[in-house]
Every structure is written in C-alpha cells, then in structure tokens.
Amino acid sequence: MKFEVPSLPYEKTALAPYISEKTLELHYEKHHKGYMKKLKDAIADTDDANKPLEDIVLQAEGDLFNNAAQVWNHSFYWRSMKPNGGGSPTDELKAAIERDFGDVKHFHDQFAAAAKGEFGSGWAWLIMQRDGHLAVISSSDAENPLRSGHTPLLTLDVWEHAYYVDYYNERGDYVQAFLEHLVNWDFAMENFLASR
Ligand code: MN
C-alpha cells in the first residue's frame, strides 16, 4: 500500500464557514495522519505492509483494524464533501434515492437521524446494499460497511473532533450543514456507478 494519506481534495479554507480551516487543519493533519502513522508502525516488517489498505480493513481485528479503517474512512469522508456541495443527486442516483427513500428530503431526514442517533463516536453512511437498494446506516468507532458487504456511497464523520471546534456540542447543526452545503453528490454518483 501507499504509505501516505491522500491530499485533501480542496484547500483547508474551502469548506468554511461550515467547516473551518482550523477544524480541517486539526482533523486532517493530526487525526487522519495520526491514524496513518499508527497503522504504518503496526504493519512495518509484516505481510500486511504489502497489502492494499482495503484488504487490511476487511481482514484485520483490534487496533490494526481501527487504525486501518480510520485511515480509509477519513479519505472517503474528505471526498464526500466539496465546496458549494449539497443540493440533490441527478440521473440514476436521483432515481435510486427516490425509489428507496421517497425523495431527497426523506433521505436527509433519515441520514440526519442516523448521524445524530449514533451514541458516542462513529460515522453515518449512505450505502448500496448487496441487493442494489440504498440505505442509511450509522457505525460506531471505526466500523466500516465494507465489512458487511455493502458499498459505501457517502460518509459523515460524527466523532466530536469533526465538529466540536465549529459547533461545540451541536452535532445536529453540523449534520444539517453537511447535507445542505457540503455533500458531494458527484462522488456518491461515482461510487454508485462503479458498484453496479
Ligand atoms: Mn475524524
């Protein structure tokens, strides 16, 4: 595997005012790179050093899983957002959202409920299940839907470190800002098309 986290797909100021430069600085430089450092230290001189990250996420347990999955999850999270995001999906993904949630508003409601309802640290996900249907789930700590055979389309980090600097304890406001102003439907569409 490549031993660095991918570059952020935008400047650290690009998601303000919804996510500040300070949050991205801490979250990307300290948290994301911190998980990568622990992962690198753990797999150095082992067979895992030559495996793709996704294989480690699928196979590892304990701290090795936690660090590998947190590296994967954060790379996926950065791409789940973009400056001037939000709005609605288009084309086939719009049709699938309407088929499985009713409309984009109902998707927002379910996603917000999952993101706010996750007790403690975790993630909210839009996934495609094996049967091709879309669903919203939350996961705790580093848990990743690939382990259950799902295809992730979007994710939102709901660990406190993701929003506390900008929103204090108001996780719901952070979730609404994500859905209304940041969510990257182009990225979700890429994942949706690639999974079929
Ligand atoms: Mn995080």
PDB file of C-alpha atoms and ligand atoms in Angstrom:
ATOM      1  CA  MET A   1       0.000   0.000   0.000  1.00  0.00           C
ATOM      2  CA  LYS A   2       0.967   3.606  -0.398  1.00  0.00           C
ATOM      3  CA  PHE A   3       2.212   4.947   2.881  1.00  0.00           C
ATOM      4  CA  GLU A   4       0.695   8.389   2.882  1.00  0.00           C
ATOM      5  CA  VAL A   5      -2.807   9.685   3.262  1.00  0.00           C
ATOM      6  CA  PRO A   6      -4.159  11.225   0.041  1.00  0.00           C
ATOM      7  CA  SER A   7      -4.030  15.012  -0.263  1.00  0.00           C
ATOM      8  CA  LEU A   8      -7.165  16.850   0.729  1.00  0.00           C
ATOM      9  CA  PRO A   9      -9.215  17.366  -2.448  1.00  0.00           C
ATOM     10  CA  TYR A  10      -9.606  21.114  -1.674  1.00  0.00           C
ATOM     11  CA  GLU A  11      -7.899  23.901   0.257  1.00  0.00           C
ATOM     12  CA  LYS A  12      -8.327  23.876   4.028  1.00  0.00           C
ATOM     13  CA  THR A  13     -10.270  27.138   3.771  1.00  0.00           C
ATOM     14  CA  ALA A  14     -12.618  25.775   1.107  1.00  0.00           C
ATOM     15  CA  LEU A  15     -15.399  24.394   3.316  1.00  0.00           C
ATOM     16  CA  ALA A  16     -15.756  27.496   5.518  1.00  0.00           C
ATOM     17  CA  PRO A  17     -17.919  28.683   7.125  1.00  0.00           C
ATOM     18  CA  TYR A  18     -19.455  25.216   7.511  1.00  0.00           C
ATOM     19  CA  ILE A  19     -16.183  23.520   8.420  1.00  0.00           C
ATOM     20  CA  SER A  20     -13.392  25.885   9.405  1.00  0.00           C
ATOM     21  CA  GLU A  21      -9.751  25.884   8.357  1.00  0.00           C
ATOM     22  CA  LYS A  22      -8.868  25.165  11.981  1.00  0.00           C
ATOM     23  CA  THR A  23     -11.016  22.031  12.058  1.00  0.00           C
ATOM     24  CA  LEU A  24      -9.562  20.753   8.777  1.00  0.00           C
ATOM     25  CA  GLU A  25      -6.048  21.528   9.967  1.00  0.00           C
ATOM     26  CA  LEU A  26      -6.516  19.517  13.151  1.00  0.00           C
ATOM     27  CA  HIS A  27      -8.660  16.789  11.667  1.00  0.00           C
ATOM     28  CA  TYR A  28      -6.524  16.083   8.612  1.00  0.00           C
ATOM     29  CA  GLU A  29      -3.038  16.833   9.927  1.00  0.00           C
ATOM     30  CA  LYS A  30      -3.403  15.415  13.432  1.00  0.00           C
ATOM     31  CA  HIS A  31      -6.193  12.849  13.403  1.00  0.00           C
ATOM     32  CA  HIS A  32      -6.073  11.390   9.880  1.00  0.00           C
ATOM     33  CA  LYS A  33      -2.280  11.419   9.635  1.00  0.00           C
ATOM     34  CA  GLY A  34      -2.110  10.171  13.225  1.00  0.00           C
ATOM     35  CA  TYR A  35      -4.094   7.053  12.332  1.00  0.00           C
ATOM     36  CA  MET A  36      -1.802   6.553   9.322  1.00  0.00           C
ATOM     37  CA  LYS A  37       1.307   6.794  11.476  1.00  0.00           C
ATOM     38  CA  LYS A  38      -0.036   4.178  13.898  1.00  0.00           C
ATOM     39  CA  LEU A  39      -1.007   1.929  11.002  1.00  0.00           C
ATOM     40  CA  LYS A  40       2.431   2.227   9.411  1.00  0.00           C
ATOM     41  CA  ASP A  41       4.133   1.458  12.704  1.00  0.00           C
ATOM     42  CA  ALA A  42       1.903  -1.580  13.241  1.00  0.00           C
ATOM     43  CA  ILE A  43       2.422  -3.165   9.812  1.00  0.00           C
ATOM     44  CA  ALA A  44       6.107  -2.355   9.305  1.00  0.00           C
ATOM     45  CA  ASP A  45       8.015  -5.597   8.628  1.00  0.00           C
ATOM     46  CA  THR A  46       4.809  -7.679   8.455  1.00  0.00           C
ATOM     47  CA  ASP A  47       2.988  -9.242   5.488  1.00  0.00           C
ATOM     48  CA  ASP A  48       0.360  -6.506   5.814  1.00  0.00           C
ATOM     49  CA  ALA A  49       2.916  -3.934   4.640  1.00  0.00           C
ATOM     50  CA  ASN A  50       2.388  -5.131   1.062  1.00  0.00           C
ATOM     51  CA  LYS A  51      -1.393  -5.389   1.159  1.00  0.00           C
ATOM     52  CA  PRO A  52      -3.834  -2.835  -0.207  1.00  0.00           C
ATOM     53  CA  LEU A  53      -5.436  -0.797   2.583  1.00  0.00           C
ATOM     54  CA  GLU A  54      -8.859  -2.215   1.751  1.00  0.00           C
ATOM     55  CA  ASP A  55      -7.643  -5.773   2.401  1.00  0.00           C
ATOM     56  CA  ILE A  56      -6.449  -4.780   5.864  1.00  0.00           C
ATOM     57  CA  VAL A  57      -9.784  -3.073   6.547  1.00  0.00           C
ATOM     58  CA  LEU A  58     -11.597  -6.250   5.506  1.00  0.00           C
ATOM     59  CA  GLN A  59      -9.392  -8.684   7.405  1.00  0.00           C
ATOM     60  CA  ALA A  60      -7.821  -7.079  10.468  1.00  0.00           C
ATOM     61  CA  GLU A  61      -9.076  -7.017  14.051  1.00  0.00           C
ATOM     62  CA  GLY A  62      -8.439  -4.849  17.100  1.00  0.00           C
ATOM     63  CA  ASP A  63      -6.151  -1.830  16.930  1.00  0.00           C
ATOM     64  CA  LEU A  64      -4.866  -2.769  13.489  1.00  0.00           C
ATOM     65  CA  PHE A  65      -8.430  -2.712  12.162  1.00  0.00           C
ATOM     66  CA  ASN A  66      -9.226   0.529  13.993  1.00  0.00           C
ATOM     67  CA  ASN A  67      -6.275   2.408  12.543  1.00  0.00           C
ATOM     68  CA  ALA A  68      -6.636   0.984   9.011  1.00  0.00           C
ATOM     69  CA  ALA A  69     -10.369   1.686   8.916  1.00  0.00           C
ATOM     70  CA  GLN A  70      -9.922   5.206  10.296  1.00  0.00           C
ATOM     71  CA  VAL A  71      -7.396   5.895   7.508  1.00  0.00           C
ATOM     72  CA  TRP A  72      -9.855   4.569   4.897  1.00  0.00           C
ATOM     73  CA  ASN A  73     -12.903   6.285   6.424  1.00  0.00           C
ATOM     74  CA  HIS A  74     -11.265   9.718   6.565  1.00  0.00           C
ATOM     75  CA  SER A  75     -10.025   9.543   2.955  1.00  0.00           C
ATOM     76  CA  PHE A  76     -13.598   8.672   1.973  1.00  0.00           C
ATOM     77  CA  TYR A  77     -15.064  11.433   4.167  1.00  0.00           C
ATOM     78  CA  TRP A  78     -12.954  14.209   2.600  1.00  0.00           C
ATOM     79  CA  ARG A  79     -14.242  13.195  -0.816  1.00  0.00           C
ATOM     80  CA  SER A  80     -17.826  13.032   0.446  1.00  0.00           C
ATOM     81  CA  MET A  81     -17.728  16.841   0.694  1.00  0.00           C
ATOM     82  CA  LYS A  82     -16.951  19.685  -1.678  1.00  0.00           C
ATOM     83  CA  PRO A  83     -17.186  23.479  -1.648  1.00  0.00           C
ATOM     84  CA  ASN A  84     -20.679  24.520  -2.792  1.00  0.00           C
ATOM     85  CA  GLY A  85     -21.959  20.987  -2.317  1.00  0.00           C
ATOM     86  CA  GLY A  86     -25.391  19.999  -1.101  1.00  0.00           C
ATOM     87  CA  GLY A  87     -28.416  20.137  -3.384  1.00  0.00           C
ATOM     88  CA  SER A  88     -29.769  16.980  -4.966  1.00  0.00           C
ATOM     89  CA  PRO A  89     -28.331  13.994  -6.792  1.00  0.00           C
ATOM     90  CA  THR A  90     -29.007  13.648 -10.520  1.00  0.00           C
ATOM     91  CA  ASP A  91     -29.922  10.971 -13.038  1.00  0.00           C
ATOM     92  CA  GLU A  92     -29.745   7.316 -11.929  1.00  0.00           C
ATOM     93  CA  LEU A  93     -28.736   8.162  -8.369  1.00  0.00           C
ATOM     94  CA  LYS A  94     -31.674  10.551  -8.017  1.00  0.00           C
ATOM     95  CA  ALA A  95     -33.967   7.781  -9.226  1.00  0.00           C
ATOM     96  CA  ALA A  96     -32.472   5.326  -6.711  1.00  0.00           C
ATOM     97  CA  ILE A  97     -32.829   7.846  -3.855  1.00  0.00           C
ATOM     98  CA  GLU A  98     -36.477   8.384  -4.798  1.00  0.00           C
ATOM     99  CA  ARG A  99     -37.084   4.652  -5.088  1.00  0.00           C
ATOM    100  CA  ASP A 100     -35.556   3.827  -1.691  1.00  0.00           C
ATOM    101  CA  PHE A 101     -36.300   6.949   0.417  1.00  0.00           C
ATOM    102  CA  GLY A 102     -39.243   8.619  -1.337  1.00  0.00           C
ATOM    103  CA  ASP A 103     -37.399  11.860  -2.069  1.00  0.00           C
ATOM    104  CA  VAL A 104     -34.251  13.791  -1.166  1.00  0.00           C
ATOM    105  CA  LYS A 105     -35.968  15.382   1.846  1.00  0.00           C
ATOM    106  CA  HIS A 106     -36.736  11.967   3.312  1.00  0.00           C
ATOM    107  CA  PHE A 107     -33.170  10.868   2.636  1.00  0.00           C
ATOM    108  CA  HIS A 108     -31.957  13.954   4.547  1.00  0.00           C
ATOM    109  CA  ASP A 109     -34.254  13.115   7.467  1.00  0.00           C
ATOM    110  CA  GLN A 110     -33.046   9.519   7.676  1.00  0.00           C
ATOM    111  CA  PHE A 111     -29.400  10.467   7.302  1.00  0.00           C
ATOM    112  CA  ALA A 112     -29.672  13.178   9.966  1.00  0.00           C
ATOM    113  CA  ALA A 113     -31.435  10.771  12.331  1.00  0.00           C
ATOM    114  CA  ALA A 114     -28.670   8.183  11.878  1.00  0.00           C
ATOM    115  CA  ALA A 115     -25.903  10.780  12.301  1.00  0.00           C
ATOM    116  CA  LYS A 116     -27.480  12.316  15.394  1.00  0.00           C
ATOM    117  CA  GLY A 117     -28.559   8.985  16.834  1.00  0.00           C
ATOM    118  CA  GLU A 118     -25.142   7.346  16.857  1.00  0.00           C
ATOM    119  CA  PHE A 119     -24.313   7.351  20.576  1.00  0.00           C
ATOM    120  CA  GLY A 120     -20.676   8.275  21.044  1.00  0.00           C
ATOM    121  CA  SER A 121     -18.094   8.289  18.255  1.00  0.00           C
ATOM    122  CA  GLY A 122     -18.832   6.958  14.801  1.00  0.00           C
ATOM    123  CA  TRP A 123     -19.923   7.538  11.238  1.00  0.00           C
ATOM    124  CA  ALA A 124     -23.120   7.944   9.215  1.00  0.00           C
ATOM    125  CA  TRP A 125     -23.210   6.316   5.780  1.00  0.00           C
ATOM    126  CA  LEU A 126     -25.237   6.176   2.604  1.00  0.00           C
ATOM    127  CA  ILE A 127     -24.641   2.672   1.305  1.00  0.00           C
ATOM    128  CA  MET A 128     -25.701   0.408  -1.510  1.00  0.00           C
ATOM    129  CA  GLN A 129     -26.632  -2.979  -0.126  1.00  0.00           C
ATOM    130  CA  ARG A 130     -25.828  -6.211  -1.936  1.00  0.00           C
ATOM    131  CA  ASP A 131     -29.382  -6.316  -3.304  1.00  0.00           C
ATOM    132  CA  GLY A 132     -28.799  -2.966  -5.043  1.00  0.00           C
ATOM    133  CA  HIS A 133     -31.002  -0.942  -2.700  1.00  0.00           C
ATOM    134  CA  LEU A 134     -29.749   2.176  -0.962  1.00  0.00           C
ATOM    135  CA  ALA A 135     -29.858   2.537   2.805  1.00  0.00           C
ATOM    136  CA  VAL A 136     -28.632   4.835   5.564  1.00  0.00           C
ATOM    137  CA  ILE A 137     -26.729   3.318   8.485  1.00  0.00           C
ATOM    138  CA  SER A 138     -24.506   4.510  11.274  1.00  0.00           C
ATOM    139  CA  SER A 139     -21.419   2.760  12.587  1.00  0.00           C
ATOM    140  CA  SER A 140     -19.551   3.112  15.848  1.00  0.00           C
ATOM    141  CA  ASP A 141     -15.892   3.953  16.313  1.00  0.00           C
ATOM    142  CA  ALA A 142     -14.015   2.873  13.145  1.00  0.00           C
ATOM    143  CA  GLU A 143     -16.558   0.306  11.919  1.00  0.00           C
ATOM    144  CA  ASN A 144     -16.833   0.217   8.100  1.00  0.00           C
ATOM    145  CA  PRO A 145     -19.727  -1.070   5.937  1.00  0.00           C
ATOM    146  CA  LEU A 146     -17.334  -2.898   3.572  1.00  0.00           C
ATOM    147  CA  ARG A 147     -17.075  -5.487   6.354  1.00  0.00           C
ATOM    148  CA  SER A 148     -20.769  -6.274   5.921  1.00  0.00           C
ATOM    149  CA  GLY A 149     -20.564  -6.479   2.137  1.00  0.00           C
ATOM    150  CA  HIS A 150     -22.101  -3.047   1.495  1.00  0.00           C
ATOM    151  CA  THR A 151     -20.789  -0.417  -0.933  1.00  0.00           C
ATOM    152  CA  PRO A 152     -20.300   2.979   0.737  1.00  0.00           C
ATOM    153  CA  LEU A 153     -21.522   5.939  -1.352  1.00  0.00           C
ATOM    154  CA  LEU A 154     -21.062   8.789   1.176  1.00  0.00           C
ATOM    155  CA  THR A 155     -19.950   9.173   4.757  1.00  0.00           C
ATOM    156  CA  LEU A 156     -20.063  11.757   7.537  1.00  0.00           C
ATOM    157  CA  ASP A 157     -17.665  11.676  10.474  1.00  0.00           C
ATOM    158  CA  VAL A 158     -19.609  12.207  13.703  1.00  0.00           C
ATOM    159  CA  TRP A 159     -16.686  11.893  16.115  1.00  0.00           C
ATOM    160  CA  GLU A 160     -16.592  15.035  18.258  1.00  0.00           C
ATOM    161  CA  HIS A 161     -13.224  16.003  16.761  1.00  0.00           C
ATOM    162  CA  ALA A 162     -15.034  16.508  13.419  1.00  0.00           C
ATOM    163  CA  TYR A 163     -17.311  19.308  14.665  1.00  0.00           C
ATOM    164  CA  TYR A 164     -16.530  20.434  18.206  1.00  0.00           C
ATOM    165  CA  VAL A 165     -14.335  23.396  17.221  1.00  0.00           C
ATOM    166  CA  ASP A 166     -17.062  24.785  14.938  1.00  0.00           C
ATOM    167  CA  TYR A 167     -20.280  23.600  16.566  1.00  0.00           C
ATOM    168  CA  TYR A 168     -19.389  22.662  20.166  1.00  0.00           C
ATOM    169  CA  ASN A 169     -21.921  20.019  21.213  1.00  0.00           C
ATOM    170  CA  GLU A 170     -24.431  20.816  18.433  1.00  0.00           C
ATOM    171  CA  ARG A 171     -23.922  17.762  16.259  1.00  0.00           C
ATOM    172  CA  GLY A 172     -27.295  18.346  14.565  1.00  0.00           C
ATOM    173  CA  ASP A 173     -26.185  21.727  13.175  1.00  0.00           C
ATOM    174  CA  TYR A 174     -23.053  20.136  11.712  1.00  0.00           C
ATOM    175  CA  VAL A 175     -25.132  17.376  10.123  1.00  0.00           C
ATOM    176  CA  GLN A 176     -27.525  19.913   8.567  1.00  0.00           C
ATOM    177  CA  ALA A 177     -24.591  21.966   7.202  1.00  0.00           C
ATOM    178  CA  PHE A 178     -23.164  18.805   5.643  1.00  0.00           C
ATOM    179  CA  LEU A 179     -26.441  17.876   3.960  1.00  0.00           C
ATOM    180  CA  GLU A 180     -27.322  21.384   2.781  1.00  0.00           C
ATOM    181  CA  HIS A 181     -23.941  22.856   1.834  1.00  0.00           C
ATOM    182  CA  LEU A 182     -21.188  20.244   1.623  1.00  0.00           C
ATOM    183  CA  VAL A 183     -22.361  16.835   0.457  1.00  0.00           C
ATOM    184  CA  ASN A 184     -20.652  15.811  -2.797  1.00  0.00           C
ATOM    185  CA  TRP A 185     -23.267  14.059  -4.925  1.00  0.00           C
ATOM    186  CA  ASP A 186     -20.776  13.693  -7.800  1.00  0.00           C
ATOM    187  CA  PHE A 187     -18.644  11.476  -5.572  1.00  0.00           C
ATOM    188  CA  ALA A 188     -21.694   9.459  -4.490  1.00  0.00           C
ATOM    189  CA  MET A 189     -22.619   9.024  -8.153  1.00  0.00           C
ATOM    190  CA  GLU A 190     -19.102   7.771  -8.992  1.00  0.00           C
ATOM    191  CA  ASN A 191     -19.359   5.162  -6.239  1.00  0.00           C
ATOM    192  CA  PHE A 192     -22.903   4.267  -7.252  1.00  0.00           C
ATOM    193  CA  LEU A 193     -21.975   3.683 -10.902  1.00  0.00           C
ATOM    194  CA  ALA A 194     -18.794   1.802 -10.029  1.00  0.00           C
ATOM    195  CA  SER A 195     -20.699  -0.586  -7.785  1.00  0.00           C
ATOM    196  CA  ARG A 196     -23.124  -1.828 -10.415  1.00  0.00           C
TER     197      ARG A 196
HETATM  198 MN    MN B   1     -12.350  12.012  12.243  1.00  0.00          MN
END
